[in-house]
Every structure is written in structure tokens, then in C-alpha cells.
PDB file of C-alpha atoms in Angstrom:
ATOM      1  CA  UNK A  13      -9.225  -9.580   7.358  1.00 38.00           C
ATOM      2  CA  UNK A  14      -9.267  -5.967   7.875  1.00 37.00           C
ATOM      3  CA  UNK A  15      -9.078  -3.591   4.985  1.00 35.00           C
ATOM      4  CA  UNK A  16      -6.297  -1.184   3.833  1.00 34.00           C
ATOM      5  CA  UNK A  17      -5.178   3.649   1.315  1.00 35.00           C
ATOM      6  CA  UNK A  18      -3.531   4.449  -1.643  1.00 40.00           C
ATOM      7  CA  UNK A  19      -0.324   3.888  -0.861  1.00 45.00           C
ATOM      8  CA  UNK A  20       2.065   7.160  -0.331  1.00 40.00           C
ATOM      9  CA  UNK A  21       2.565   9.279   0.842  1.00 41.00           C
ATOM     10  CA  UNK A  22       0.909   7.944   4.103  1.00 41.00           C
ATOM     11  CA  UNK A  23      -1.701  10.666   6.147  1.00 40.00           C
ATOM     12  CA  UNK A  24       0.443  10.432   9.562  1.00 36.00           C
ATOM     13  CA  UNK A  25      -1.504   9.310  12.035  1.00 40.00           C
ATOM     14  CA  UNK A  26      -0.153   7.664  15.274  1.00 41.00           C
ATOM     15  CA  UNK A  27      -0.069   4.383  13.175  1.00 44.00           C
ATOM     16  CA  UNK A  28      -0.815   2.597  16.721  1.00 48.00           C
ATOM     17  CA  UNK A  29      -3.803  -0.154  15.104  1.00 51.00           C
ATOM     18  CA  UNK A  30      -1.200  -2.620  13.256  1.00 50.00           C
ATOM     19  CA  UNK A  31       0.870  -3.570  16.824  1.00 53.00           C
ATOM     20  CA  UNK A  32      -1.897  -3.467  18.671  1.00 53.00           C
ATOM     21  CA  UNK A  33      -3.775  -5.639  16.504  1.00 55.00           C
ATOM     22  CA  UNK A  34      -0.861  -8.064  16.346  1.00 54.00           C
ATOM     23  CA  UNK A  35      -0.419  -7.721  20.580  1.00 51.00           C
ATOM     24  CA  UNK A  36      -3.781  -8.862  20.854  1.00 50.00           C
ATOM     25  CA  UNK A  37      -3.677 -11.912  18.637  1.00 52.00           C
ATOM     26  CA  UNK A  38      -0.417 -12.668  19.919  1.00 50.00           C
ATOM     27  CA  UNK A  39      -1.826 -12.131  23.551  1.00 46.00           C
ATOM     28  CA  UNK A  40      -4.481 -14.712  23.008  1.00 48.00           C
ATOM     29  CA  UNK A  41      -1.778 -17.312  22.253  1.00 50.00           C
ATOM     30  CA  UNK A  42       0.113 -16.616  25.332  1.00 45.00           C
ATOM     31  CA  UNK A  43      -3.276 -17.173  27.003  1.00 43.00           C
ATOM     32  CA  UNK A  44      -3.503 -20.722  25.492  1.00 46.00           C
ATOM     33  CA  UNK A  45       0.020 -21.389  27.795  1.00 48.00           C
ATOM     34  CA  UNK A  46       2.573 -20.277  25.191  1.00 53.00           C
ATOM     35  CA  UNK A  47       5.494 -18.085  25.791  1.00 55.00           C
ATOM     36  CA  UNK A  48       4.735 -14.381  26.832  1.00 66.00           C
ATOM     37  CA  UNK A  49       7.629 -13.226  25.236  1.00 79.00           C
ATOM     38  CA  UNK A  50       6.710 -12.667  21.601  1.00 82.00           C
ATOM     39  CA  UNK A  51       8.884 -10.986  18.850  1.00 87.00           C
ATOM     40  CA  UNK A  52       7.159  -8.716  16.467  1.00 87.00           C
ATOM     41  CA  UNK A  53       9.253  -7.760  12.497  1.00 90.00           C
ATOM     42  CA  UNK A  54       8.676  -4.313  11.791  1.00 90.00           C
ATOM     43  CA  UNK A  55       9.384  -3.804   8.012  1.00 91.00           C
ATOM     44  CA  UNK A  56       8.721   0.206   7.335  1.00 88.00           C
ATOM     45  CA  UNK A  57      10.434   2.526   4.389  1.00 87.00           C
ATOM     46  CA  UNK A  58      13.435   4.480   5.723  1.00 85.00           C
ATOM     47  CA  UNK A  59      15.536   5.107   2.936  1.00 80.00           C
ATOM     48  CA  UNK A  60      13.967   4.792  -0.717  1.00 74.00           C
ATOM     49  CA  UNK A  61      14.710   3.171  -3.878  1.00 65.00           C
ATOM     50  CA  UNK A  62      11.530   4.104  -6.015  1.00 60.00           C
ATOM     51  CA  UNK A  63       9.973   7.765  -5.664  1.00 55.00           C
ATOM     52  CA  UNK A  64      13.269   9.260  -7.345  1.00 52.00           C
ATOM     53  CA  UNK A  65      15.231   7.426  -4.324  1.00 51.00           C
ATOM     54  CA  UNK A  66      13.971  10.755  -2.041  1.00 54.00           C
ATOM     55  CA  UNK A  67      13.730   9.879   1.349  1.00 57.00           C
ATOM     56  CA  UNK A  68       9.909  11.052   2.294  1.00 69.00           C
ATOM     57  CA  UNK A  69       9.726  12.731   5.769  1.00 75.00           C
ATOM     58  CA  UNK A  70       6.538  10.909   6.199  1.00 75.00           C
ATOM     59  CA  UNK A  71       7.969   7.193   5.773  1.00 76.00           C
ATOM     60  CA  UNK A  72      10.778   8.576   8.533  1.00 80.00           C
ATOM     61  CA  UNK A  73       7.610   9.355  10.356  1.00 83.00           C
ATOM     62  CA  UNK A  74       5.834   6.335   9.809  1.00 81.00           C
ATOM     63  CA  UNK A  75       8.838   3.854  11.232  1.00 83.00           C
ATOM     64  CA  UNK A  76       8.736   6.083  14.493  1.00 85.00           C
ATOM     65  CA  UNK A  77       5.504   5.807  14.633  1.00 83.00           C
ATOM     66  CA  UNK A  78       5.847   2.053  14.654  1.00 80.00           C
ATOM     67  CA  UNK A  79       8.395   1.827  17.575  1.00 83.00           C
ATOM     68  CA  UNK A  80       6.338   4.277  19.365  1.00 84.00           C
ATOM     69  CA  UNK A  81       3.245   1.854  19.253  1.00 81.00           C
ATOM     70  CA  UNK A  82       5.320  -1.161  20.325  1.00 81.00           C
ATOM     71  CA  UNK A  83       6.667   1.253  23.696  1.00 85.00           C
ATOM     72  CA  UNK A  84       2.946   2.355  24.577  1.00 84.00           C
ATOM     73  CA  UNK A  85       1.510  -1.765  24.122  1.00 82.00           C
ATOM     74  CA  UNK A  86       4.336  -2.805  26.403  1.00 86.00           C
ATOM     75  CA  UNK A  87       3.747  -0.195  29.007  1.00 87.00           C
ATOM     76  CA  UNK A  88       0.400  -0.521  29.248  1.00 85.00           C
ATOM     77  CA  UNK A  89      -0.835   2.870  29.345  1.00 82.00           C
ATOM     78  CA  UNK A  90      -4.778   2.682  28.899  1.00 85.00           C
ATOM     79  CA  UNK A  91      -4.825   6.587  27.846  1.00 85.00           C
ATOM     80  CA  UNK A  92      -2.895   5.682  24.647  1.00 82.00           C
ATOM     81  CA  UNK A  93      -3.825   1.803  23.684  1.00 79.00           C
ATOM     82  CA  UNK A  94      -7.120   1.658  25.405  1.00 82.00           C
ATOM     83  CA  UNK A  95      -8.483  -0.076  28.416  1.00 86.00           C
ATOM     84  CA  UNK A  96     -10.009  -2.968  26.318  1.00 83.00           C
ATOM     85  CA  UNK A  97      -6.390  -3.643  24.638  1.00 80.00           C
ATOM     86  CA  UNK A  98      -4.641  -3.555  28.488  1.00 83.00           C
ATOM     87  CA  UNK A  99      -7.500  -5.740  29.640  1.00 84.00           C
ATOM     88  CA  UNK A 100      -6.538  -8.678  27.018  1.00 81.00           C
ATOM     89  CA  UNK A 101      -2.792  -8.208  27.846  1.00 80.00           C
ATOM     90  CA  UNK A 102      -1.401 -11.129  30.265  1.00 80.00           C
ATOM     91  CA  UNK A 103       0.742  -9.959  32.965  1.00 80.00           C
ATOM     92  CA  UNK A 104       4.322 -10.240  31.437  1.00 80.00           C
ATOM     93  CA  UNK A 105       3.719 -10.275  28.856  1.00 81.00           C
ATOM     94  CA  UNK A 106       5.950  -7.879  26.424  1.00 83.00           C
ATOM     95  CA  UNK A 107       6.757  -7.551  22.585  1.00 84.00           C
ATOM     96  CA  UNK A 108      10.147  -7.324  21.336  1.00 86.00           C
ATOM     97  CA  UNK A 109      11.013  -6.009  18.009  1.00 87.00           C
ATOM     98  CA  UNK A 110      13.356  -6.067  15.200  1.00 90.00           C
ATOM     99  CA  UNK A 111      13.170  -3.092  12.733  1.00 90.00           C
ATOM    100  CA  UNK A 112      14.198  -3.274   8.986  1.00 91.00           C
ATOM    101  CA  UNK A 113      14.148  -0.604   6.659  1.00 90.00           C
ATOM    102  CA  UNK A 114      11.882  -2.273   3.301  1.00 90.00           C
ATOM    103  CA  UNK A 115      13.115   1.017   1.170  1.00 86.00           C
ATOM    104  CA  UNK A 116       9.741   0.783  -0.457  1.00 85.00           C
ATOM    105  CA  UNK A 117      10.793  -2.264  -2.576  1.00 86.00           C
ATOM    106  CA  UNK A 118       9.073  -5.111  -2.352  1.00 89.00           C
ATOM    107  CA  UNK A 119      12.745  -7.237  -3.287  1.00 91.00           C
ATOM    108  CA  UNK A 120      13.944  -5.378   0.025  1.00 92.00           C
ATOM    109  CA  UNK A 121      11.188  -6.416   2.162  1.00 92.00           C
ATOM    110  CA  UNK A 122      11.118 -10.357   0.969  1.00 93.00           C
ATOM    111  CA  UNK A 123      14.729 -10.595   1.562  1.00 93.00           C
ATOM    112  CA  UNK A 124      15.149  -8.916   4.822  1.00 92.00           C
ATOM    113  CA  UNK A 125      12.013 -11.832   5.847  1.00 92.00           C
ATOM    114  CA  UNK A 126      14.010 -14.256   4.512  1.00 92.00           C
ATOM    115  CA  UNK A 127      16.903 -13.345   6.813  1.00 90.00           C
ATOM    116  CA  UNK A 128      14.454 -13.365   9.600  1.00 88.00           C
ATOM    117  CA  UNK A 129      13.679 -16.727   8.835  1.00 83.00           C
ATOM    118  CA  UNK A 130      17.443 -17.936   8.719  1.00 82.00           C
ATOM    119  CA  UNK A 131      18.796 -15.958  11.725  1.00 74.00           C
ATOM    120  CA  UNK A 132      15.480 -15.694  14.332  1.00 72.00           C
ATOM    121  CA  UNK A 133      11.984 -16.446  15.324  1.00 81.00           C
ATOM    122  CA  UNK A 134       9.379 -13.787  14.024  1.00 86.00           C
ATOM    123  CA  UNK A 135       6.000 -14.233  15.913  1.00 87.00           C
ATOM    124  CA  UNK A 136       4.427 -11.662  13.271  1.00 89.00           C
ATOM    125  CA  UNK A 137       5.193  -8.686  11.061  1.00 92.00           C
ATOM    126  CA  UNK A 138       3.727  -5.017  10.998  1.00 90.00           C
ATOM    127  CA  UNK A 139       4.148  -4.256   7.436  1.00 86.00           C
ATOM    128  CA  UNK A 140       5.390  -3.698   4.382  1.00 90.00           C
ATOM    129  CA  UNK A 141       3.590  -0.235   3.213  1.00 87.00           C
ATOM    130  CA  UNK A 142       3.173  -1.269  -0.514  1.00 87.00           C
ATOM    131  CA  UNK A 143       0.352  -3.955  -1.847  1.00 89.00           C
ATOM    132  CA  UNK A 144       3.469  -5.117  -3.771  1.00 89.00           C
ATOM    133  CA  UNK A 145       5.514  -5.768  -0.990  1.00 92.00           C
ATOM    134  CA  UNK A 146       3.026  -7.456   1.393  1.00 94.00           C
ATOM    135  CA  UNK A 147       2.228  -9.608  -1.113  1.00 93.00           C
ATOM    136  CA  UNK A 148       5.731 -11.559  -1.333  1.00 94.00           C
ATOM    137  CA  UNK A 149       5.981 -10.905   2.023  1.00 95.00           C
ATOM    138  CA  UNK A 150       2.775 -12.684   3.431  1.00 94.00           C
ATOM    139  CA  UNK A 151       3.060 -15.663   0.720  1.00 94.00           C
ATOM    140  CA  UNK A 152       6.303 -16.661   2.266  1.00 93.00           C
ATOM    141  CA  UNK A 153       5.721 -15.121   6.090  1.00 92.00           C
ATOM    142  CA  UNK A 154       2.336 -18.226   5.253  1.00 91.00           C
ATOM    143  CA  UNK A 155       4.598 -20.748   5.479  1.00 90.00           C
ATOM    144  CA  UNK A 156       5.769 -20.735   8.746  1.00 88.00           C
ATOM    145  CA  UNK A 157       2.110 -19.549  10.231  1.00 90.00           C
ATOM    146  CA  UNK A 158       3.027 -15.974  10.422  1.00 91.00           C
ATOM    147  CA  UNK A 159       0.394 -13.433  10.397  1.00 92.00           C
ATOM    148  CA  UNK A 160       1.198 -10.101   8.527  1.00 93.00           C
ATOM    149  CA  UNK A 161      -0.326  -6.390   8.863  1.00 91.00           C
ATOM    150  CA  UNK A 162       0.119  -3.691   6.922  1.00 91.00           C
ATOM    151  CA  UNK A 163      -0.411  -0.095   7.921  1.00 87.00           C
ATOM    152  CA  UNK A 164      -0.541   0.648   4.051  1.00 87.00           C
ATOM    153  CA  UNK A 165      -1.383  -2.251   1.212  1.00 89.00           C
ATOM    154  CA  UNK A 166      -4.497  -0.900  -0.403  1.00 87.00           C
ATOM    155  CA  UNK A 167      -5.285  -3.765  -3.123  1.00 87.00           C
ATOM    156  CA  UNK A 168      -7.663  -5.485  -3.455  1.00 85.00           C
ATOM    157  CA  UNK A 169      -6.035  -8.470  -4.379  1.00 86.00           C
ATOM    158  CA  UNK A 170      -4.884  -9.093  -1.367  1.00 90.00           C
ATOM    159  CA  UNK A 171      -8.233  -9.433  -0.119  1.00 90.00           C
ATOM    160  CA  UNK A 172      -7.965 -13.003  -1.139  1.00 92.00           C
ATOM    161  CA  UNK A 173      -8.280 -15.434   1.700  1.00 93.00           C
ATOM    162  CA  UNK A 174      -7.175 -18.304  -0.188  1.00 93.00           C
ATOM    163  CA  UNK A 175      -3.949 -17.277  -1.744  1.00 94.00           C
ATOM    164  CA  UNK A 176      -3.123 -14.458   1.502  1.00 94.00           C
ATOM    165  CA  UNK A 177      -4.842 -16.602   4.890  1.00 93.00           C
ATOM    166  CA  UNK A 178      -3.033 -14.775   7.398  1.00 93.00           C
ATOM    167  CA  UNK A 179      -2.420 -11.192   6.197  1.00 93.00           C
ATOM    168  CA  UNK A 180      -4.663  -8.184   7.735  1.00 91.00           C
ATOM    169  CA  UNK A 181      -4.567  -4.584   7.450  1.00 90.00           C
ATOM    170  CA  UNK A 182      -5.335  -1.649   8.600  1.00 85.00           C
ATOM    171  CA  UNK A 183      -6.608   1.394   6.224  1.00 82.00           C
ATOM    172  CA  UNK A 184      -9.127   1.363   2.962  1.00 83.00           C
ATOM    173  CA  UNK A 185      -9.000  -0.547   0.344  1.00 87.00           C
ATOM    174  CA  UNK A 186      -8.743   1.017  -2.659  1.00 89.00           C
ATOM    175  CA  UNK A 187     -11.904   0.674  -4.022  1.00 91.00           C
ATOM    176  CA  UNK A 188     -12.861   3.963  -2.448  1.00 91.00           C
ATOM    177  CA  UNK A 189     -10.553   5.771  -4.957  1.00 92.00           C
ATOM    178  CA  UNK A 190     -11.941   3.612  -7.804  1.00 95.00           C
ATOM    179  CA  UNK A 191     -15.672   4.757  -6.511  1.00 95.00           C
ATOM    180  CA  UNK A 192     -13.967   8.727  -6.655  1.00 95.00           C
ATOM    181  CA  UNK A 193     -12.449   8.876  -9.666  1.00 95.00           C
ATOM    182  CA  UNK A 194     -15.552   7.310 -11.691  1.00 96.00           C
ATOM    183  CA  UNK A 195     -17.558   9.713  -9.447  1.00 96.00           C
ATOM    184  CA  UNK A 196     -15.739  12.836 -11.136  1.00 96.00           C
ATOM    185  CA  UNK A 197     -16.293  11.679 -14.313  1.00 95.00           C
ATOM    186  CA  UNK A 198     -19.766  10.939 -14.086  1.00 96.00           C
ATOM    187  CA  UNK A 199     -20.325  14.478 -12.225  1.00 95.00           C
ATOM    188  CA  UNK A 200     -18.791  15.845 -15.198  1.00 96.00           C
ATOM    189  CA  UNK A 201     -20.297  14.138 -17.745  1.00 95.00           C
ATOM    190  CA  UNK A 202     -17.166  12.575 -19.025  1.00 95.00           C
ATOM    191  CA  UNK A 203     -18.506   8.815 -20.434  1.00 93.00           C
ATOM    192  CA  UNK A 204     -15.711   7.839 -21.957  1.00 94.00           C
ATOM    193  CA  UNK A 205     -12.105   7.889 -21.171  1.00 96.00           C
ATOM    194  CA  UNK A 206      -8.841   6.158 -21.303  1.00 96.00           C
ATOM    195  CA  UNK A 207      -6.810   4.978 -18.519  1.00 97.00           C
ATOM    196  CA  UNK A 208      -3.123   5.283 -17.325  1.00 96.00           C
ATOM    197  CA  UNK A 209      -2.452   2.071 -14.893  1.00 95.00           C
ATOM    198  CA  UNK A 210       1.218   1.675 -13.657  1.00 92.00           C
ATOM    199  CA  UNK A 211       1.714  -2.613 -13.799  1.00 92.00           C
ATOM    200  CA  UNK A 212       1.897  -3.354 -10.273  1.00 87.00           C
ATOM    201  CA  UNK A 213       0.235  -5.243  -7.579  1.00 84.00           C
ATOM    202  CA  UNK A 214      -1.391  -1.734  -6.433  1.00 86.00           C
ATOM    203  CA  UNK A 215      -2.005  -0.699 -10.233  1.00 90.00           C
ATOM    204  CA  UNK A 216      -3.641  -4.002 -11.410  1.00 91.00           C
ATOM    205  CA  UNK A 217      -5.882  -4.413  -8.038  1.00 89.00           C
ATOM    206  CA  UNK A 218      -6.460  -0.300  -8.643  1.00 92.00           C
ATOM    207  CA  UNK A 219      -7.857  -1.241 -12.284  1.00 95.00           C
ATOM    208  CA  UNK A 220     -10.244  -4.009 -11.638  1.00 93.00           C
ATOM    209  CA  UNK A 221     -11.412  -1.831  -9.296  1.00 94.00           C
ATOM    210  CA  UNK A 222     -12.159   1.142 -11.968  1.00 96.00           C
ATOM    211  CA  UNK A 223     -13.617  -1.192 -14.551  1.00 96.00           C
ATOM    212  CA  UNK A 224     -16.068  -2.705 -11.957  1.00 95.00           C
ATOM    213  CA  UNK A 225     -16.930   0.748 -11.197  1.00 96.00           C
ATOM    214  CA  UNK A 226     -17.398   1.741 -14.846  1.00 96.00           C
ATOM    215  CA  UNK A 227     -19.067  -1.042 -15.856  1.00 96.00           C
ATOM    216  CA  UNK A 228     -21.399  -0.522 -13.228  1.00 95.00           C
ATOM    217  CA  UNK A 229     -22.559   3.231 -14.014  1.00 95.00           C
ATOM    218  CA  UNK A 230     -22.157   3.114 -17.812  1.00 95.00           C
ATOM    219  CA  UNK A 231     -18.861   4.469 -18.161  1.00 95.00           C
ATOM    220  CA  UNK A 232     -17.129   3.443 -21.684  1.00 96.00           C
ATOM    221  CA  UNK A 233     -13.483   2.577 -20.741  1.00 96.00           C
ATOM    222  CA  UNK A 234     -12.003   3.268 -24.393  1.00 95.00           C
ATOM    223  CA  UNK A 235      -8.845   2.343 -23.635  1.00 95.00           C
ATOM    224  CA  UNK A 236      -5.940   0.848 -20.752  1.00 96.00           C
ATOM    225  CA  UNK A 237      -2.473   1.505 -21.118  1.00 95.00           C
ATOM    226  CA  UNK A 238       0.217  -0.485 -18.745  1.00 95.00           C
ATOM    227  CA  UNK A 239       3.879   1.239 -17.957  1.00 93.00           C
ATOM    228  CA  UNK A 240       6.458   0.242 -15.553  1.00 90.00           C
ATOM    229  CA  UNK A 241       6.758   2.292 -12.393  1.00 84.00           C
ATOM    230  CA  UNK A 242       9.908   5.136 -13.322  1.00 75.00           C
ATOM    231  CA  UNK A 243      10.171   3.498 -17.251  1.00 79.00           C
ATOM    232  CA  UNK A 244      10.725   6.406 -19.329  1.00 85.00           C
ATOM    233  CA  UNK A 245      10.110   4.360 -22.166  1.00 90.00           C
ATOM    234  CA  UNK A 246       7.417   2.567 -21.364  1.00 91.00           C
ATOM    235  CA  UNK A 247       5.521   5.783 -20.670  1.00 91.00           C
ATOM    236  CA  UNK A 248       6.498   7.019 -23.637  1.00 92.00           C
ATOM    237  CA  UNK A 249       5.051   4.009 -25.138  1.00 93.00           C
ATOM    238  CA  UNK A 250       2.084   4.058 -23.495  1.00 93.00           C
ATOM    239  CA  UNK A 251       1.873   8.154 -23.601  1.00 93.00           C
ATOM    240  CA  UNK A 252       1.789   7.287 -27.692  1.00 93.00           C
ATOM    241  CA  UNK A 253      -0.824   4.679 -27.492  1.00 93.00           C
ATOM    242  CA  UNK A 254      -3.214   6.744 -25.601  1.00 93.00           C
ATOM    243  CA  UNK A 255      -2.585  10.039 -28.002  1.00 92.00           C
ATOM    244  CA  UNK A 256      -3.794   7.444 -31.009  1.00 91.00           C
ATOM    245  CA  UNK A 257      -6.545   6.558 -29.367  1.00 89.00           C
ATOM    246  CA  UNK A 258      -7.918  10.274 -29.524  1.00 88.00           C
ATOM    247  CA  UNK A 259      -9.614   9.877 -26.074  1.00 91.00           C
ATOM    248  CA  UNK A 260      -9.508  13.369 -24.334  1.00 94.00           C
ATOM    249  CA  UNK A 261     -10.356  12.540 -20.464  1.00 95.00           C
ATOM    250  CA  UNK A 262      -7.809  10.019 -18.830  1.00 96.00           C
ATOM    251  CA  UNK A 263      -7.389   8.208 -15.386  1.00 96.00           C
ATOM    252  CA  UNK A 264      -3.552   8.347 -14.153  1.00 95.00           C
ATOM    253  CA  UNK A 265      -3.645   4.628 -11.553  1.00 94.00           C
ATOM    254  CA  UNK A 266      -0.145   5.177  -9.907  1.00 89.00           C
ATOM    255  CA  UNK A 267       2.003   6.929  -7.356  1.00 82.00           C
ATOM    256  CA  UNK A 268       4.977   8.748  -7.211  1.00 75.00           C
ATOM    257  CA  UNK A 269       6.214  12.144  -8.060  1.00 76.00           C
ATOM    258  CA  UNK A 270       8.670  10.797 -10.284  1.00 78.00           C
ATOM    259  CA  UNK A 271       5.960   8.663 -12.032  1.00 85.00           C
ATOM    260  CA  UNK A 272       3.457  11.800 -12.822  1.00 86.00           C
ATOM    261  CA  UNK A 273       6.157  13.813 -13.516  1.00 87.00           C
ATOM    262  CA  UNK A 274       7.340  11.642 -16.438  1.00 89.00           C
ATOM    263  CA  UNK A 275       3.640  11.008 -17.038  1.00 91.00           C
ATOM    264  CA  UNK A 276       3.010  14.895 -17.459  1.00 91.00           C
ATOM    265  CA  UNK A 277       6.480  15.505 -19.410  1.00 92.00           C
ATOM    266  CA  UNK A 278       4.988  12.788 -22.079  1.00 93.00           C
ATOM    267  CA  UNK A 279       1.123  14.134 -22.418  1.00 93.00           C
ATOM    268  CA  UNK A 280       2.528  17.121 -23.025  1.00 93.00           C
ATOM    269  CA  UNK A 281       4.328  15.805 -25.991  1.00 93.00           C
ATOM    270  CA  UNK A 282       1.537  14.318 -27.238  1.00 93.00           C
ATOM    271  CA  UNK A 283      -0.872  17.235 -26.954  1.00 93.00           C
ATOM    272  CA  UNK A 284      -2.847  15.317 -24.027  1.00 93.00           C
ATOM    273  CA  UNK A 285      -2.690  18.711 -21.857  1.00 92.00           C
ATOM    274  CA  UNK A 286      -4.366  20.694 -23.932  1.00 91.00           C
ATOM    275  CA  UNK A 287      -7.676  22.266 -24.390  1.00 91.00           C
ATOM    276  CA  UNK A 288     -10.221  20.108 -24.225  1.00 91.00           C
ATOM    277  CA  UNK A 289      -8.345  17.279 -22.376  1.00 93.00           C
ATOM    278  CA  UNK A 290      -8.704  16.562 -18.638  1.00 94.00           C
ATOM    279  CA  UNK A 291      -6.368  14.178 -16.148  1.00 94.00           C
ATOM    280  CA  UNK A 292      -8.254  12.858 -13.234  1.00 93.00           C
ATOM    281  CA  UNK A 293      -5.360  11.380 -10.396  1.00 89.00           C
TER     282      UNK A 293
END
């Protein structure tokens, strides 16, 4: 199943594990007598539509990153993929690709699958980066037996066999940030606080993670608020709820500048930034 971070932006590493993990499984069918040629989607943020629409360097990075991998599986090269991976590589065979930029949206990423499905054959997909993107993505990539990877889905939701058979990944769940957070509060002492979750597939899986956690080591969770990802008003709304509640240590579940920033410009309107009050990200 593997096991995916929190979701942006990404540490840049070579990203090389999702395509070779796919060039492996697909090498084992072109073992069993099928074609060698196989054709791998890549669906990796370019442009933007959430985070403020601000391209990130790092997604820029990421995609490159991507088409690097695929270059280095196809030629073989045991001092970047590993001898193992070359060993379990059939002679001839290769892995084509077809790039599409998933803007960090999971509507972007389902429809540019869907237009895989109409126009070409897709033998797997390396991607989306978002837990709400491979979500869509690997319910309807299910259908036609087509295994999806993500370099970047952290929930835990997805860790669902049942509802997501053939999706993998390939960096820490994000139970390890649920394990932090209620780690700083219990090294400070803090046993009851509110939380902040942004309503997503990331946000939800993110909160089921914290409340296990609390529950677990005695932490009171006084109150949850929900917003929608860059919804001034629901923040607000939220922002309001949580001043009523007169908790004074709080757990912000999202990502995004644009998100926090809003987040911040609200607190502070509410007097959740002052003395006395602590935000734990």
C-alpha cells in the first residue's frame, strides 16, 4: 500500500520512488507476455489555482523531477535507479509518458484522467500531490484496473483498501504530524485546546488523526471548527466560534499561505493572538 507528508510545499527530493515503483509493477506484467511498451500519466502541479494561484518553485521542481525519473528508469543506469530495479527490467522494455499539469485541484486532475480515458491507454499514473485529488483520481483510475501513486497524498483515508484497491504512495502518512502536534501540547502542558481543521480530504483524515491521538494521552479536545480552504467567511465564522469558546491553545489542520494568512488576519480580530494564547501549525 505504501504510505504518504503533509502536503506542500513538497521537501525536493529526486522524487525517483513513484516511477520506479510503477516500472516495476508494470515490468512484472510485461514478464507475464504482455506488451513492453507501457504508458505511464504523470499528473503534477505546474500552474496553481489554490495557494493564492502562486506558482510554487517547488511544484515546478517536482514535475521535473518526475520526467527526470521516467529518463533514468528507461536508460537503465544502475547508479541512479539501482541494480535491483535494472535487474527486474525486461530488455525493451521502456515507459512512455504523458504529462498534465493537475494545478493543485483535485477538479483539474479528475478531468484531465477522464480525457485520458477518452483519447488513450494509461497503464498507470504517478500522482496527484493532494489526498484530495488522488482520491477522485484513483476511484475512477479503479475502474479500468489502473494503479495510482502519489509522491504526496498524506491521508489517512486513503489508506482504505476497500474503497482505494489499487492506489500506493510514497511519503508519511500524516499521522506523524497528528503524533507532533499532540506531542507539543503535552510537553507543554497544554490539556485542552481547540482545533482549526480546513474541510478537506487532507483536513478530515488530518483530524481523526488528532482526536485518536488525544484521546489516547488525555488530551481534552474542547472544540473543532471546519472552514473552506481560501473562504474568508467561513474563517471568519469559524475564527468567531472558536473566540466563544474561550479556549486559549489551538491546532491550525491546513495548508497554504493564503489559508494561515486569513487564519492569522481573523485571530487577531478576535483577540486569539494575544497573551496567553498559543497556535500550534
Amino acid at each position: 500500500q505504501g504510505s504518504a507528508r503533509t502536503e506542500a510545499p513538497p521537501a525536493m527530493t529526486s522524487r525517483l520512488p513513484p516511477l520506479l515503483l510503477v516500472a516495476c509493477i508494470l515490468s512484472s506484467s510485461s514478464a507475464a507476455g504482455q506488451s513492453l511498451n507501457s504508458t505511464v500519466g504523470v499528473l503534477s502541479p505546474v500552474l496553481v489555482k489554490t495557494y493564492g494561484s502562486v506558482p510554487l518553485l517547488a511544484f515546478k521542481q517536482v514535475s521535473m523531477a518526475c520526467l527526470i525519473a521516467l529518463y533514468h528508469v528507461n536508460t537503465r543506469d544502475p547508479q541512479i535507479v539501482g541494480q535491483a530495479v535494472v535487474d527486474r527490467l525486461p530488455q525493451g522494455f521502456r515507459i512512455d509518458v504523458k504529462f498534465k499539469d493537475s494545478q493543485f485541484d483535485a477538479a483539474e486532475a479528475l478531468k484531465e484522467v477522464l480525457a485520458w480515458r477518452e483519447s488513450s491507454s494509461i497503464d498507470a499514473i504517478v500522482g496527484p500531490m493532494t489526498s484530495d485529488g488522488s482520491q477522485v483520481v484513483s476511484l475512477v483510475s479503479a475502474l479500468q484496473g489502473t494503479p495510482v501513486t502519489s509522491f504526496g497524498a498524506s491521508s489517512t483515508l486513503l489508506s482504505d483498501k476497500q474503497t482505494y484497491p489499487l492506489f500506493s504512495r510514497t511519503n508519511p502518512l500524516i499521522m506523524l504530524n497528528a503524533m507532533a502536534l499532540i506531542g507539543v501540547c503535552l510537553r507543554f502542558k497544554w490539556k485542552q485546546i481547540a482545533v482549526l481543521c480546513e474541510d478537506t480530504t487532507y483536513g478530515n483524515g488530518f483530524l481523526s488523526n488528532v482526536q485518536e491521538q488525544a484521546s489516547s494521552k488525555g488530551v481534552d479536545l474542547v472544540q473543532v471548527q471546519k472552514f473552506v480552504p481560501e473562504g474568508s467567511k467561513s474563517i471568519a465564522a469559524a475564527m468567531s466560534s472558536l473566540q466563544k469558546s474561550r479556549a486559549k491553545i489551538f491546532l491550525y489542520l491546513g495548508i497554504g499561505v493564503p489559508n494561515l494568512e486569513l487564519v492569522l488576519s481573523y485571530s487577531n480580530k478576535e483577540g486569539l493572538l494575544q497573551d496567553g494564547h498559543a497556535w500550534v501549525a
